[in-house]
Every structure is written in C-alpha cells, then in structure tokens.
C-alpha cells in the first residue's frame, strides 16, 4: 500500500535517539573487519531498542555477516539465519530490547539498501535504517536515520520505494555518560591547553557550518537548473533558518540613530535582531505576570465565595435549630389550655346539678 502524506509525516517527525554504546560497537565492528582497508566496503548490523510510534530509542546492536559485490550492487549476501538466532538470544537477556532496524557504515545510501530493508521486514514491520559514519570528516552527529516509504508520483506512474530522512540525536544514560567521559579523558591530550581546545572546537564548528551552507547552495542551484524537483518542505525549513538569522539587507542608519559612523551593517543587523528577541522576552514576561496576577485575583474571588457559602450554610443550620425548638414548645401550651378548659367545664356542670 502506498504511504499517505500523514504516514510519511509521522515517520519524519519521529524522535530517533542513538546510544553511544551503539556507536562504539559499530566502530569496533568496522575496525575488526577488512572494510577499513577499502573505501567501497561496509559493515552491516542489526539495531535493538524500542519503538512506540513516536520515540525510537536505539540502545544496542550486534554485527551480522554481510558480503556484497563491488562491481554489481544487486549481488549481496546477508545471513538472516544468524539474525534470527542472535535475536532469540538477545530476547533471553533483555526482552524489552526488540529488533527495530539495521545499520551500515555508509557513508551514504547504497542501491541495495531498499532490498536489505525489505528483508528486515520479516522481523519488524517498519525497520529503521541508521547510517553511521565511522570516519567522519566534519564535526556533528555522525548518524543519519531513514524510514522506507512508497513514493506517490504526480504523473500517475507506478509508485516506487524511497527513503525519507529523520533527524537523530545522541542520547546517553547516566552510566553511559560516565563511560564516555572516561574514554574522552584517556583520549584527550593533557599537554594541550584549554585555549587551544576551545579554538579547535570553534574551528571545527565553523567548518561544519561552512559545509552545511555549501550543501544548501548546491541543492538550491540544482533546483534552479531543473536537476531536482521543488520540495516545499525543504524550502520551508530553509526559510525558517533564514528568518532566524539577522537581516543584513536592513538599510544602514545615520549617525544620529546609531551614534557614529563606525557602526557596520553587520553590527546594526545583530543589534536589531537582539533587540527584537529581547522585546519578545519582555512581552512574554509581561504576559506571564498579568496571567499570574489574574489567577491570584480569581483565587481570592473563589476563596471569598467559598467563605460566604460556608457562613450562609452555618446561618441556615442555626436558624433551623431555633425553629425546631419553637415547634417543640407549642404543643405543650395548647395541651395546657385544653386541660384547663376541661376543668372549667367540669366545674360548671357540678354547679348546675347543685
């Protein structure tokens, strides 16, 4: 069945988190094989974890025997019997970790990935593919997650399988964080100072940003040249990114407004952007204060109403008690009067007889 737009969006919007243990296992698997000697070979394994339909947590993995032909990508071998036996053994150790997908060392998608993904559907209905870059050349998250869907074409031709990208994060538990910190402590060079480390991290971040901007430029150029179709979702995300950046097209103000001629366009644009953000924070603080004040007044009104209701109920109880006492006293008075009248009648009859 072709996947609808809602199903595709649900796959894209899933939160995929990968544990550091999985990254270490994949790197160890890659270094133990002969794949690191060749740029074309890769390693394949199975991912274990949990998938509740919204959040996907990859917590463990194991390697799988895999071979493929370098010249013909359609020729490959994956030992599914090994997958079944290992999956059964992992269930005995931890039943909550289920088979949710598979991984390979990439670094990009291959032509046979769709066929391997179809094979993994024997064990999970919608397998997750995570490409782990074991030799990253830039700073950032070395993982790319994909879900396979059937693409519905506008021209009415037959549907075709394709992968949709899902953002991933590296999330560790407390025990894993301690282990990673120990590993980084052993790897880090003690002779290197703090300033050098900060400069190196900032340089790597700028290099990664430069590569991302270059990828965006290449994609937009291909769209303009007609090599790629227009994707409104990607263009919308790019528009959101550009809206968060300072507006450099703002006309440069005069000296009277900025206080001098040394103010550059970039400084002015950054100032305008910062002032807008501070204004939004100030307005949000005012709204929160007014909302809290309104809740306080509403709480006082409710307390006063409850107090008045309690006092009214207390008065009703007191008034009811007084009326009950009066009703109990009235029959005694009437009875006395009746008895007194009867005695008078008796005395009158005696006088008549006399």
PDB file of C-alpha atoms in Angstrom, residues 2 16 74 100 119 136 151 161 167 183 224 251 262 265 270 306 339:
ATOM      1  CA  UNK A   2       1.389   3.447  -0.840  1.00  0.00           C
ATOM      2  CA  UNK A  16      15.270   8.914  16.951  1.00  0.00           C
ATOM      3  CA  UNK A  74      22.467  -6.039  -6.765  1.00  0.00           C
ATOM      4  CA  UNK A 100      13.782  -2.214  15.346  1.00  0.00           C
ATOM      5  CA  UNK A 119      14.467  -8.455   4.154  1.00  0.00           C
ATOM      6  CA  UNK A 136      33.676  11.478   9.969  1.00  0.00           C
ATOM      7  CA  UNK A 151       6.545   7.487  -3.072  1.00  0.00           C
ATOM      8  CA  UNK A 161      10.202   2.736  -2.761  1.00  0.00           C
ATOM      9  CA  UNK A 167      16.705  13.674  12.405  1.00  0.00           C
ATOM     10  CA  UNK A 183      37.127   7.411  27.272  1.00  0.00           C
ATOM     11  CA  UNK A 224      17.218  26.366 -10.210  1.00  0.00           C
ATOM     12  CA  UNK A 251      19.484  49.975   5.387  1.00  0.00           C
ATOM     13  CA  UNK A 262      31.900  53.210  12.844  1.00  0.00           C
ATOM     14  CA  UNK A 265      25.808  46.916   8.730  1.00  0.00           C
ATOM     15  CA  UNK A 270      22.846  41.978  15.017  1.00  0.00           C
ATOM     16  CA  UNK A 306     -16.475  29.717  49.460  1.00  0.00           C
ATOM     17  CA  UNK A 339     -56.801  20.716  80.057  1.00  0.00           C
TER      18      UNK A 339
END
